[in-house]
PDB file of C-alpha atoms and ligand atoms in Angstrom:
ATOM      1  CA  UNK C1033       0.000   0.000   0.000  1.00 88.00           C
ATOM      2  CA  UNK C1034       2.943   2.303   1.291  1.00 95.00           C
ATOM      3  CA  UNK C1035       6.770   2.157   0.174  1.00 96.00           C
ATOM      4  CA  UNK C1036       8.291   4.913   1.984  1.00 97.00           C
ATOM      5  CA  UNK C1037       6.196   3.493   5.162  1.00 98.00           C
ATOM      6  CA  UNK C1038       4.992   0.711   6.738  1.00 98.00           C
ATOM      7  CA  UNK C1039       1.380   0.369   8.627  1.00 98.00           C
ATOM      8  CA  UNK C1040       0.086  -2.645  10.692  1.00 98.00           C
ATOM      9  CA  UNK C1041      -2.028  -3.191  13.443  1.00 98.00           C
ATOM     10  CA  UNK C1042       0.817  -5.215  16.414  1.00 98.00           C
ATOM     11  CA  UNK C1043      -2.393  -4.840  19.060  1.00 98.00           C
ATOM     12  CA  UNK C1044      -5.830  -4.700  19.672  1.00 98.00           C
ATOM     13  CA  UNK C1045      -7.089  -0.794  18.778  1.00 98.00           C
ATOM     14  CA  UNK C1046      -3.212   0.138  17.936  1.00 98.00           C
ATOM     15  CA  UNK C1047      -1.859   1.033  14.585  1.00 98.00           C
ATOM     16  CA  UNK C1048       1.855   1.327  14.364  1.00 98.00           C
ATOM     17  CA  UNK C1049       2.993   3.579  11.305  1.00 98.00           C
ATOM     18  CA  UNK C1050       7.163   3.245  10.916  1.00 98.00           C
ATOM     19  CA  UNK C1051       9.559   5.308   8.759  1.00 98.00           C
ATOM     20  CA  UNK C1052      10.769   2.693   6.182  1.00 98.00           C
ATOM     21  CA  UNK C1053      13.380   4.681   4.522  1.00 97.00           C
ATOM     22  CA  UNK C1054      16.257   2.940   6.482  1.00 96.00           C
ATOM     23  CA  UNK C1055      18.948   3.128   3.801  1.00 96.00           C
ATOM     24  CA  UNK C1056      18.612   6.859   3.676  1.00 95.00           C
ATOM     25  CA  UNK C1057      18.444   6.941   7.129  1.00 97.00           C
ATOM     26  CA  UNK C1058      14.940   7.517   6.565  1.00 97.00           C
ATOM     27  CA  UNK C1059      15.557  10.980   5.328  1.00 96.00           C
ATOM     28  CA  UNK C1060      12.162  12.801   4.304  1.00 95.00           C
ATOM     29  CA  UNK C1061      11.127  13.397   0.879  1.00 93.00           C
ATOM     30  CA  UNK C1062       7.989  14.693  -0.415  1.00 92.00           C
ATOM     31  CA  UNK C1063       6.620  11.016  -1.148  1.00 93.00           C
ATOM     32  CA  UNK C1064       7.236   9.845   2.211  1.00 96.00           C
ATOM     33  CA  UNK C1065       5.895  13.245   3.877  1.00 96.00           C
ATOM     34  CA  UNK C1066       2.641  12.336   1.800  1.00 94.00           C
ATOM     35  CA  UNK C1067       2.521   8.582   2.842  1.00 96.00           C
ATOM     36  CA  UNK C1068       2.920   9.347   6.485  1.00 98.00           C
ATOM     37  CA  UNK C1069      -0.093  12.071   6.173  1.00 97.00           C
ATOM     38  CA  UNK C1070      -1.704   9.334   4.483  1.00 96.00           C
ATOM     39  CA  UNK C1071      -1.192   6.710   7.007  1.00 98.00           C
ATOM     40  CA  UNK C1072      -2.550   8.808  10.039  1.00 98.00           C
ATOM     41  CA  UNK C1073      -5.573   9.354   8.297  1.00 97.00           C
ATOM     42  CA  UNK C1074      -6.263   6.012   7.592  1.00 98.00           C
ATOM     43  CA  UNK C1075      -5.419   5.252  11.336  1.00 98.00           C
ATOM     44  CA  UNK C1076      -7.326   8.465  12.552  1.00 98.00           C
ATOM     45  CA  UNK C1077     -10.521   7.183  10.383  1.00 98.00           C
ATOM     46  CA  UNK C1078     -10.373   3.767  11.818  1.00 98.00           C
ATOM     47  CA  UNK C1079     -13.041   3.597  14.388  1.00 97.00           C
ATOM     48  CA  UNK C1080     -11.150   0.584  15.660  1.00 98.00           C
ATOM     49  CA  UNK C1081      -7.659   2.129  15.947  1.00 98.00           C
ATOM     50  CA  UNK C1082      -7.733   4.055  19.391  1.00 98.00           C
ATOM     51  CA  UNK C1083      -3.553   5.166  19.642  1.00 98.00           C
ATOM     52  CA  UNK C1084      -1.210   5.413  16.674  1.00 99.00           C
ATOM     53  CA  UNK C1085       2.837   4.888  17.410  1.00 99.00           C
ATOM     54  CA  UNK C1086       5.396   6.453  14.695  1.00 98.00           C
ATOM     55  CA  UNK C1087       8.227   4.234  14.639  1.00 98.00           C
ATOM     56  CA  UNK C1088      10.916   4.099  12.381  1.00 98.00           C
ATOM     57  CA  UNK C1089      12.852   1.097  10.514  1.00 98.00           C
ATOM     58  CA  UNK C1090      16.764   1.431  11.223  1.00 98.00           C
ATOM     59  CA  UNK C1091      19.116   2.415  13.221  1.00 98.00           C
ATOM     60  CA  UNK C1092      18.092   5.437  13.373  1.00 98.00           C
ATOM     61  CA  UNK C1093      14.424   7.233  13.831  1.00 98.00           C
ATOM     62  CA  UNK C1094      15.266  10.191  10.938  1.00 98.00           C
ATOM     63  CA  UNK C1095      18.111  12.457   9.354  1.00 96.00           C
ATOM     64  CA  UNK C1096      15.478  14.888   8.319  1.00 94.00           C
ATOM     65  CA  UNK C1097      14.469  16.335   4.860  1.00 92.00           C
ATOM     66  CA  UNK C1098      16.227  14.775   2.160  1.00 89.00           C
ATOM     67  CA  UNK C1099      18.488  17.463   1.135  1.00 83.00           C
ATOM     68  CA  UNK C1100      18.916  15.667  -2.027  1.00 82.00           C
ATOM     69  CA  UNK C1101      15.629  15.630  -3.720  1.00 80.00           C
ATOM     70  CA  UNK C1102      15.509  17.111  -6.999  1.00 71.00           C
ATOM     71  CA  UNK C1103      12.967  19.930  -8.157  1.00 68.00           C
ATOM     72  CA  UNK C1104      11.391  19.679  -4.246  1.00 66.00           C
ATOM     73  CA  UNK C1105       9.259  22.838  -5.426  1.00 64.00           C
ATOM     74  CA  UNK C1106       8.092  20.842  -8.874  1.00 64.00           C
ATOM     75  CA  UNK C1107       7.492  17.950  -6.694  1.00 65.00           C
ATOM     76  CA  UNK C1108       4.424  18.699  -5.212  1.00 62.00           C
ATOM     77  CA  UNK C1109       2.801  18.693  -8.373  1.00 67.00           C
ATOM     78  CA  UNK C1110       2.387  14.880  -8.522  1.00 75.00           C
ATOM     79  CA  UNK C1111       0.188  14.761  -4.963  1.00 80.00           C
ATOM     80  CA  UNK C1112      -2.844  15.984  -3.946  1.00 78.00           C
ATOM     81  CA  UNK C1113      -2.254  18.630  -1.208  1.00 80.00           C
ATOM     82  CA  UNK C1114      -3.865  18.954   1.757  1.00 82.00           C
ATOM     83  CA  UNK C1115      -3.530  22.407   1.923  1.00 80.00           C
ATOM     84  CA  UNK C1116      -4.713  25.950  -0.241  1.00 78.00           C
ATOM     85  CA  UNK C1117      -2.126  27.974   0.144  1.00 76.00           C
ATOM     86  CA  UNK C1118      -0.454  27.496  -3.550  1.00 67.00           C
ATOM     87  CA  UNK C1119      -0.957  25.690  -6.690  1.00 60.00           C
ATOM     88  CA  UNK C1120       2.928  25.080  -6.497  1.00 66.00           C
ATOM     89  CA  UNK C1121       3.530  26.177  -9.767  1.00 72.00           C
ATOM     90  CA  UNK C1122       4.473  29.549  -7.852  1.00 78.00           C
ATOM     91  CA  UNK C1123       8.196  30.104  -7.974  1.00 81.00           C
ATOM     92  CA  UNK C1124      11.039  31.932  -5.815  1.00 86.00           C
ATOM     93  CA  UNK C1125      10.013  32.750  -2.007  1.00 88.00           C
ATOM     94  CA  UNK C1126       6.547  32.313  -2.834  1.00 88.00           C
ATOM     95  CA  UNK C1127       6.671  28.764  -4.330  1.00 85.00           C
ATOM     96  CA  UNK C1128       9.626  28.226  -1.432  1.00 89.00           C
ATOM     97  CA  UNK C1129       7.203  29.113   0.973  1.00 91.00           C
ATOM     98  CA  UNK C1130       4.291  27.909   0.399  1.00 89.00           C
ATOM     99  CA  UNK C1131       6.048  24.310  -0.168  1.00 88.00           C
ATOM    100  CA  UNK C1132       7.126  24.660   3.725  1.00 93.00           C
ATOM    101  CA  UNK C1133       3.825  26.102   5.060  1.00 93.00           C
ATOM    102  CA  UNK C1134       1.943  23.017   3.296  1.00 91.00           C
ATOM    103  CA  UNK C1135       4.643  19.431   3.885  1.00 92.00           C
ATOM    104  CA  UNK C1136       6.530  20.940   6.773  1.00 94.00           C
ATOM    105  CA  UNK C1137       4.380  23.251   9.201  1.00 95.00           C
ATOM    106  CA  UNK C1138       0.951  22.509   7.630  1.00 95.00           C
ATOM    107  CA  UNK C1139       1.201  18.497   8.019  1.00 96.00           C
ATOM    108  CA  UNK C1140       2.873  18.546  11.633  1.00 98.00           C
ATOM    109  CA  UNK C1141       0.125  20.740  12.597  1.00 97.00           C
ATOM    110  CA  UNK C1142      -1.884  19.058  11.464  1.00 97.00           C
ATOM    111  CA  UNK C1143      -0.544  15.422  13.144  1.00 98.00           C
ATOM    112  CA  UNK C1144      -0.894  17.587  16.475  1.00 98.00           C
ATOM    113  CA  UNK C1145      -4.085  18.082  15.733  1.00 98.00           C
ATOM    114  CA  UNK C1146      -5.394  13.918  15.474  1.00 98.00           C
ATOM    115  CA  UNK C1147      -7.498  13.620  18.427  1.00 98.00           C
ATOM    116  CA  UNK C1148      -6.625  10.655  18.839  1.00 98.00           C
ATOM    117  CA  UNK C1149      -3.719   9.732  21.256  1.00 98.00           C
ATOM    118  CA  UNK C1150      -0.313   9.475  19.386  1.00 99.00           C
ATOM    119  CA  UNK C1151       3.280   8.006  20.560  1.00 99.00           C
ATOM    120  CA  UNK C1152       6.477   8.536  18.742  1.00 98.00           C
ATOM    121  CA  UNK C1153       8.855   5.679  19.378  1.00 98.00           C
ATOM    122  CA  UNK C1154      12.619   7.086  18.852  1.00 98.00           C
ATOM    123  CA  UNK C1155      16.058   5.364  18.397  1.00 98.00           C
ATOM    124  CA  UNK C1156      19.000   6.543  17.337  1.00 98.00           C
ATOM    125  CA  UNK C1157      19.404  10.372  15.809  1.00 98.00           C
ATOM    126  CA  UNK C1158      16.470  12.524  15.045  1.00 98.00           C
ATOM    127  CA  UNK C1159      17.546  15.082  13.214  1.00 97.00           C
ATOM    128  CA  UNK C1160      16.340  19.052  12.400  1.00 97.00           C
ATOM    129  CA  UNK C1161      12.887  17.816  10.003  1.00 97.00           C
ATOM    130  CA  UNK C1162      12.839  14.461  12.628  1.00 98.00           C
ATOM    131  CA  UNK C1163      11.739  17.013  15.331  1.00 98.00           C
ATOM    132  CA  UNK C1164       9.170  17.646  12.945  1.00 98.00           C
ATOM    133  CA  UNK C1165       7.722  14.668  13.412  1.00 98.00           C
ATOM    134  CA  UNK C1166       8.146  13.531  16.995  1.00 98.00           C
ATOM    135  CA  UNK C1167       7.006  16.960  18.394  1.00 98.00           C
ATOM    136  CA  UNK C1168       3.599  16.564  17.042  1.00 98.00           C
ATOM    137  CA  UNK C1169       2.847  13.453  18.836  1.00 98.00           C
ATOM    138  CA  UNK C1170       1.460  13.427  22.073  1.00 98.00           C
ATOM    139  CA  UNK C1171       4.154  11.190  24.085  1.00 98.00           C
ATOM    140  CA  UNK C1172       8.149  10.587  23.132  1.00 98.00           C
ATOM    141  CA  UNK C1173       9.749   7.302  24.052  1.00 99.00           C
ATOM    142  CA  UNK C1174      13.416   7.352  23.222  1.00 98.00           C
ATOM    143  CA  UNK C1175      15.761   4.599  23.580  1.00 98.00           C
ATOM    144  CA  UNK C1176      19.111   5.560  25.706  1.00 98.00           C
ATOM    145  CA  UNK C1177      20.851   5.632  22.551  1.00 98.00           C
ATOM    146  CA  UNK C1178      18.686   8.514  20.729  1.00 98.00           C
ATOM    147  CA  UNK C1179      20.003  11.838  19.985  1.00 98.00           C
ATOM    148  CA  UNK C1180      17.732  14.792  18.830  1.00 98.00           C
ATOM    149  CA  UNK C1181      19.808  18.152  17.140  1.00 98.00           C
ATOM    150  CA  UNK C1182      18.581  20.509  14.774  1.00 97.00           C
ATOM    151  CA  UNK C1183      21.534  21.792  13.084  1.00 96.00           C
ATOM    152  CA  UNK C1184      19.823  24.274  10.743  1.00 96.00           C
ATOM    153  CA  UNK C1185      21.552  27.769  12.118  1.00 97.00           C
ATOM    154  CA  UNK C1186      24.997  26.300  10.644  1.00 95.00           C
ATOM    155  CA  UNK C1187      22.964  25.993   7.463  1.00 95.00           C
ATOM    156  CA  UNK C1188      22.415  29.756   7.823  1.00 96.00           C
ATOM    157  CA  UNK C1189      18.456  28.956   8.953  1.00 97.00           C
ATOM    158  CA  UNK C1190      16.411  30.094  11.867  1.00 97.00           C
ATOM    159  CA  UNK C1191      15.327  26.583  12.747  1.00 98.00           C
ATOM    160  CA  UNK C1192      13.007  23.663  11.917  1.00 98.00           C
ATOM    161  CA  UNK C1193       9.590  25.162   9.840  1.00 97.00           C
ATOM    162  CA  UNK C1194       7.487  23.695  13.000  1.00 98.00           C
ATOM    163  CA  UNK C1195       9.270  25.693  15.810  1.00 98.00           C
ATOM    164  CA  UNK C1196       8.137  23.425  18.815  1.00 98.00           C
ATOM    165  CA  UNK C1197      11.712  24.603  20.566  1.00 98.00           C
ATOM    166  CA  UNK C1198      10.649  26.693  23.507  1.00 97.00           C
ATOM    167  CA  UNK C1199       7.917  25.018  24.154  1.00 97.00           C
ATOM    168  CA  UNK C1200       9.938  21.243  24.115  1.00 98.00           C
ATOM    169  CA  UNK C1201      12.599  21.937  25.840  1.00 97.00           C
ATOM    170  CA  UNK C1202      12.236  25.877  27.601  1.00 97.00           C
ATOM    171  CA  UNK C1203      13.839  28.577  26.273  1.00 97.00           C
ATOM    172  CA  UNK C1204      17.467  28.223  27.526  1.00 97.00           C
ATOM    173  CA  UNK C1205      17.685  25.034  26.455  1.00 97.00           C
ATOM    174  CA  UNK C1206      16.085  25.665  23.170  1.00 98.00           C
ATOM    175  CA  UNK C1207      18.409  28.491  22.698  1.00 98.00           C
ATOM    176  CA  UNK C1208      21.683  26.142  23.596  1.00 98.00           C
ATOM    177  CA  UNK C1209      20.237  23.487  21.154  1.00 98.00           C
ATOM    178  CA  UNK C1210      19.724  26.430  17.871  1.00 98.00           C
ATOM    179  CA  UNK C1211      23.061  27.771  18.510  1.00 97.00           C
ATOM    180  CA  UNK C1212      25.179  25.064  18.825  1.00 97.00           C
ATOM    181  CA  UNK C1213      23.763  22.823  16.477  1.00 96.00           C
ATOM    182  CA  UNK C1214      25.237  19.844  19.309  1.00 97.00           C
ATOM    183  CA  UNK C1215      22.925  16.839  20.644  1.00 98.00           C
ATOM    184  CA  UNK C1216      20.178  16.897  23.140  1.00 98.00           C
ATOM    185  CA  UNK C1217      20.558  13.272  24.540  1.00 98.00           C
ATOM    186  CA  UNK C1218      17.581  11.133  25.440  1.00 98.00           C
ATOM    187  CA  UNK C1219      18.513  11.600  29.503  1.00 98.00           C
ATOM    188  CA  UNK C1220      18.468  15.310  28.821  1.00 98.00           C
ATOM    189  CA  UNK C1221      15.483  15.322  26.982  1.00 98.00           C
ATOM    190  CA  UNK C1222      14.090  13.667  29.251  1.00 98.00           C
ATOM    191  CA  UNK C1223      14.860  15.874  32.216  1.00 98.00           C
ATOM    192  CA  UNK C1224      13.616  18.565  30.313  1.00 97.00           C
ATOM    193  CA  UNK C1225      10.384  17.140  29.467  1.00 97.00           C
ATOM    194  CA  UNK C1226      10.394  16.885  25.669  1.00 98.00           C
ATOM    195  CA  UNK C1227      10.455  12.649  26.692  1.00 98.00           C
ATOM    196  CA  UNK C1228       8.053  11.029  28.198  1.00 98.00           C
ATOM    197  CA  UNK C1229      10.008   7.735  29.188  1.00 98.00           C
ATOM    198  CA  UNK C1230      13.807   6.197  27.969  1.00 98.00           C
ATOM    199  CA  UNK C1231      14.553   2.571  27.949  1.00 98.00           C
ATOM    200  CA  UNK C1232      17.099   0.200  26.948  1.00 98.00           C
ATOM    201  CA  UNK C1233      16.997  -0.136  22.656  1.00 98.00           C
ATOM    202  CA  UNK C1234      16.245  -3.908  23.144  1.00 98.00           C
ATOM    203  CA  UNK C1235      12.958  -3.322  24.712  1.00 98.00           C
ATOM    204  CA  UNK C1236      11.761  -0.176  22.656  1.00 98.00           C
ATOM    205  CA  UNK C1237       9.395  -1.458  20.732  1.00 98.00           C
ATOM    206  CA  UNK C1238       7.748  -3.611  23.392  1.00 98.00           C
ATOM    207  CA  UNK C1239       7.647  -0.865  25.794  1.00 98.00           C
ATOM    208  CA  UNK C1240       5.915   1.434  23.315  1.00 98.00           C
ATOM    209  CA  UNK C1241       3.503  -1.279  22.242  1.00 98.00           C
ATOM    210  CA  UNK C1242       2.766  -2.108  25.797  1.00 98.00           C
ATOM    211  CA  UNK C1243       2.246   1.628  26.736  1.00 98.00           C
ATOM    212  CA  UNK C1244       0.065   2.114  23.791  1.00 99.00           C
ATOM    213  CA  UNK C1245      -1.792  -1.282  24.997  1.00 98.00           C
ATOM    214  CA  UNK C1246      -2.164   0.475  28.199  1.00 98.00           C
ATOM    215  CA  UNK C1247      -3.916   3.823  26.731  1.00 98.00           C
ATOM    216  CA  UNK C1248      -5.584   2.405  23.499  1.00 98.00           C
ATOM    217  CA  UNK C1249      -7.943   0.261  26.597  1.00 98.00           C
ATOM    218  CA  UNK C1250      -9.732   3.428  27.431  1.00 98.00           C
ATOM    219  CA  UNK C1251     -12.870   5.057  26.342  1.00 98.00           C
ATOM    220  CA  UNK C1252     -11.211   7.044  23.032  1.00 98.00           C
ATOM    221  CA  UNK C1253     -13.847  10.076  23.391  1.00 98.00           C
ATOM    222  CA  UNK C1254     -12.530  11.062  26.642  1.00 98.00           C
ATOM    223  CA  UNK C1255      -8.890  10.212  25.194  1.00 98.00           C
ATOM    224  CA  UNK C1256      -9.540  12.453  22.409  1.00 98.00           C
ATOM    225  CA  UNK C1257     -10.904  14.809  24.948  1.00 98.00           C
ATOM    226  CA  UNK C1258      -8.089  15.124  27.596  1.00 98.00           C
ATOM    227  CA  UNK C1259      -6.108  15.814  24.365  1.00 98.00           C
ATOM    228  CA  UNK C1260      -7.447  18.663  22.942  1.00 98.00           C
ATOM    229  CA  UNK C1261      -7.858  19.962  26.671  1.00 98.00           C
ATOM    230  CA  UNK C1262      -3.939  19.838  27.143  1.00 98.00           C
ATOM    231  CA  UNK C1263      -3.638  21.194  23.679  1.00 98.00           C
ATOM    232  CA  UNK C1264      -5.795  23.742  24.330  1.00 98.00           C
ATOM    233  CA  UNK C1265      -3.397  24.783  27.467  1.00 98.00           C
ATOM    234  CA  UNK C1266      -0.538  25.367  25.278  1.00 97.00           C
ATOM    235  CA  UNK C1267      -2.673  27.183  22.388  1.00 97.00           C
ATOM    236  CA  UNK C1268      -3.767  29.307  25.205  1.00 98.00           C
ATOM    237  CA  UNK C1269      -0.398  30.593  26.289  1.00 97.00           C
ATOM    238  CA  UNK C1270       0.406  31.880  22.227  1.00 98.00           C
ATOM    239  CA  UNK C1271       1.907  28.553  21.132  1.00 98.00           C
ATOM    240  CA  UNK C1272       0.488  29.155  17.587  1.00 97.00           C
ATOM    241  CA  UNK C1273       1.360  32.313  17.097  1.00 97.00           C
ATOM    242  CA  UNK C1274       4.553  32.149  18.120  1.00 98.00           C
ATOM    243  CA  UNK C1275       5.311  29.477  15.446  1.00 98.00           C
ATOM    244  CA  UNK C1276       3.766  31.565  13.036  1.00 97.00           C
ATOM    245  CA  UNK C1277       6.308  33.987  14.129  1.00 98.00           C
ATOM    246  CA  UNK C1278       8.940  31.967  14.140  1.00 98.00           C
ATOM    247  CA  UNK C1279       7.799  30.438  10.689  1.00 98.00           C
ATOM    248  CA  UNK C1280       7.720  34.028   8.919  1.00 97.00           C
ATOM    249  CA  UNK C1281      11.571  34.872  10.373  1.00 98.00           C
ATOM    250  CA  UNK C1282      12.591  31.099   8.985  1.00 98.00           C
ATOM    251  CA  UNK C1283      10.947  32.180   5.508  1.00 97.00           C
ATOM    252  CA  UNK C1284      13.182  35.419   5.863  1.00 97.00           C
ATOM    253  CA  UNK C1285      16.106  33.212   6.540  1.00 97.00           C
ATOM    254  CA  UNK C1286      15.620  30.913   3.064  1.00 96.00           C
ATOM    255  CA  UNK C1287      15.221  34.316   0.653  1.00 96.00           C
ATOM    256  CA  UNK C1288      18.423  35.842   2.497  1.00 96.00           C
ATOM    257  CA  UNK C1289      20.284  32.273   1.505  1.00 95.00           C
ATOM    258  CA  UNK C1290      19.085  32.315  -1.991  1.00 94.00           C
ATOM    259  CA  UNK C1291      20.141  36.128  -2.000  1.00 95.00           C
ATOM    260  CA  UNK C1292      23.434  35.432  -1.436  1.00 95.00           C
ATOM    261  CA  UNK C1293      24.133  32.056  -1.992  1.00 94.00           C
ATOM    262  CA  UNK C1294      21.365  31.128  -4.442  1.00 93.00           C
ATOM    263  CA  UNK C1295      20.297  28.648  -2.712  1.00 92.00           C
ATOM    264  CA  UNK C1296      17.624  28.341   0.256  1.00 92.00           C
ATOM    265  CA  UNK C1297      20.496  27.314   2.772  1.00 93.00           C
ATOM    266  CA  UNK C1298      23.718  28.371   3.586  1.00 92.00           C
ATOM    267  CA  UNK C1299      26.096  25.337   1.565  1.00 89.00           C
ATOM    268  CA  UNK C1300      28.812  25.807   4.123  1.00 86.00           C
ATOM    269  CA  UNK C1301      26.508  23.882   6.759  1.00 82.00           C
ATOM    270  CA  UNK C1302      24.850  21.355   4.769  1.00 70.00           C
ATOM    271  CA  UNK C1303      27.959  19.300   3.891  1.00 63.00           C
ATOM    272  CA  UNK C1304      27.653  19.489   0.669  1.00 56.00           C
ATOM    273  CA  UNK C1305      24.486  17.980   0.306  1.00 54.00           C
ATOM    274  CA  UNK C1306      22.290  20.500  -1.711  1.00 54.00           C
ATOM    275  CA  UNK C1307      22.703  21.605  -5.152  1.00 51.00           C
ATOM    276  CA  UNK C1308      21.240  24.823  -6.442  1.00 47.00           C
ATOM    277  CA  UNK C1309      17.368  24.320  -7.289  1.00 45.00           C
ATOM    278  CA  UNK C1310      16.432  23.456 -10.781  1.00 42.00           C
ATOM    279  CA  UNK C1311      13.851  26.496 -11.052  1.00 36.00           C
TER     280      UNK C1311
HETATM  281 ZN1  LIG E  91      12.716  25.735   5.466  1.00 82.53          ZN
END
């Protein structure tokens, strides 16, 4: 059904969707960003799917947005978007733009959003667009190996499009992380918050399935409820319009790059994995 990921059902009322780009270090393109959007609907339509768990295939949970992709603009042409804000035949900061505000902030708002309880299930590195997918889910297990960075300030860049930062790990922290580009390890993330629980890589899987288990056995209306009244809490204290903020200044960030290095990030921090854009 999927080829950049896989979807099954491990337990009763759980639906486990995992990453299954392991040979690119599950790296996102714009296929796999629409097959993952794809797979939480069909989980979030299932009346008998109560918790979904992301997961990922590999060593390691996600190196972020494939840098490589050609024409990642001309790209979106081929899917259905789930979003209005472009025909993407629109070209320089427009087309740039409204590219991120539909596959990068649109969709992991929108993952937030599924009412129904979610669980990302982390090993190994998680990378700048990886936060981009583990922030939106309700709870983060991480295995004692896993590493979350965003690197994207030595790429000349404000930050990852979905700037869950301050509200992850508190502002210091958040601040230490964007400027130094350096590791938050699972124990630290964990102190902080942004984890829920770490555990030994052997048992991460079972750990996450059992916790799911554990959650997916309750009535799912007051589930979905206790949600969106947590959700609600952060709304309340300007979460969404601080990313909108934040998404604006990292839009600013991609037109200075292509300014003066015609491209959308600075090459001297992306090891020279980007190439200059075919349009
Ligand atoms: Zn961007």
């Amino acid at each position: 059904m999927f080829e950049t990921v896989t979807y099954e059902v491990p337990a009763d009322r759980v639906a486990r969707i995992s990453l299954n780009r392991p040979e690119a270090r599950n790296a996102q393109d714009t296929k796999l960003l629409y097959e993952l959007n794809d797979a939480f609907d069909m989980a979030a339509r299932d009346d008998a799917i109560s918790v979904i768990v992301l997961a990922a295939n590999g060593p390691h949970f996600s190196s972020g947005h494939d840098l490589r992709e050609a024409d990642p603009i001309g790209s979106l042409g081929k899917y259905e978007t789930v979003g209005t804000w472009c025909g993407f035949s629109c070209e320089g900061a427009e087309g740039w733009m409204a590219r991120e505000k539909e596959l990068y902030q649109g969709l992991s708002e929108r993952w937030r959003n599924i009412p129904k309880p979610t669980i990302a299930q982390v090993q190994g590195k998680c990378i700048a667009g990886g936060l981009m997918l583990v922030w939106p889910c309700d709870l983060i297990v991480a295995s004692e190996d896993a590493l979350f960075s965003d690197n994207t300030v030595s790429m000349g860049m404000t930050g990852v499009e979905f700037f869950g930062h301050p509200w992850e790990l508190g502002p210091r922290k958040a601040k230490e992380m964007l400027f130094t580009s350096d590791f938050v390890t699972a124990q630290d993330a964990h102190r902080l918050g942004m984890v829920n629980q770490v555990v030994p890589a052997a048992e991460l899987a079972t750990f996450t399935l059992e916790l799911a288990s554990k959650i997916a056995a309750k009535p799912l209306f007051a589930l979905k409820l206790a949600k969106e009244a947590v959700n609600a809490a952060e709304d309340a204290q300007g979460r969404i319009s601080a990313m909108q903020t934040a998404f604006a200044l990292h839009q600013l960030g991609h037109s200075h790059n292509m300014q003066v290095h015609g491209l959308p990030i600075d090459p001297r921090g992306a090891g020279g994995l980007v190439e200059a854009p075919k349009r």
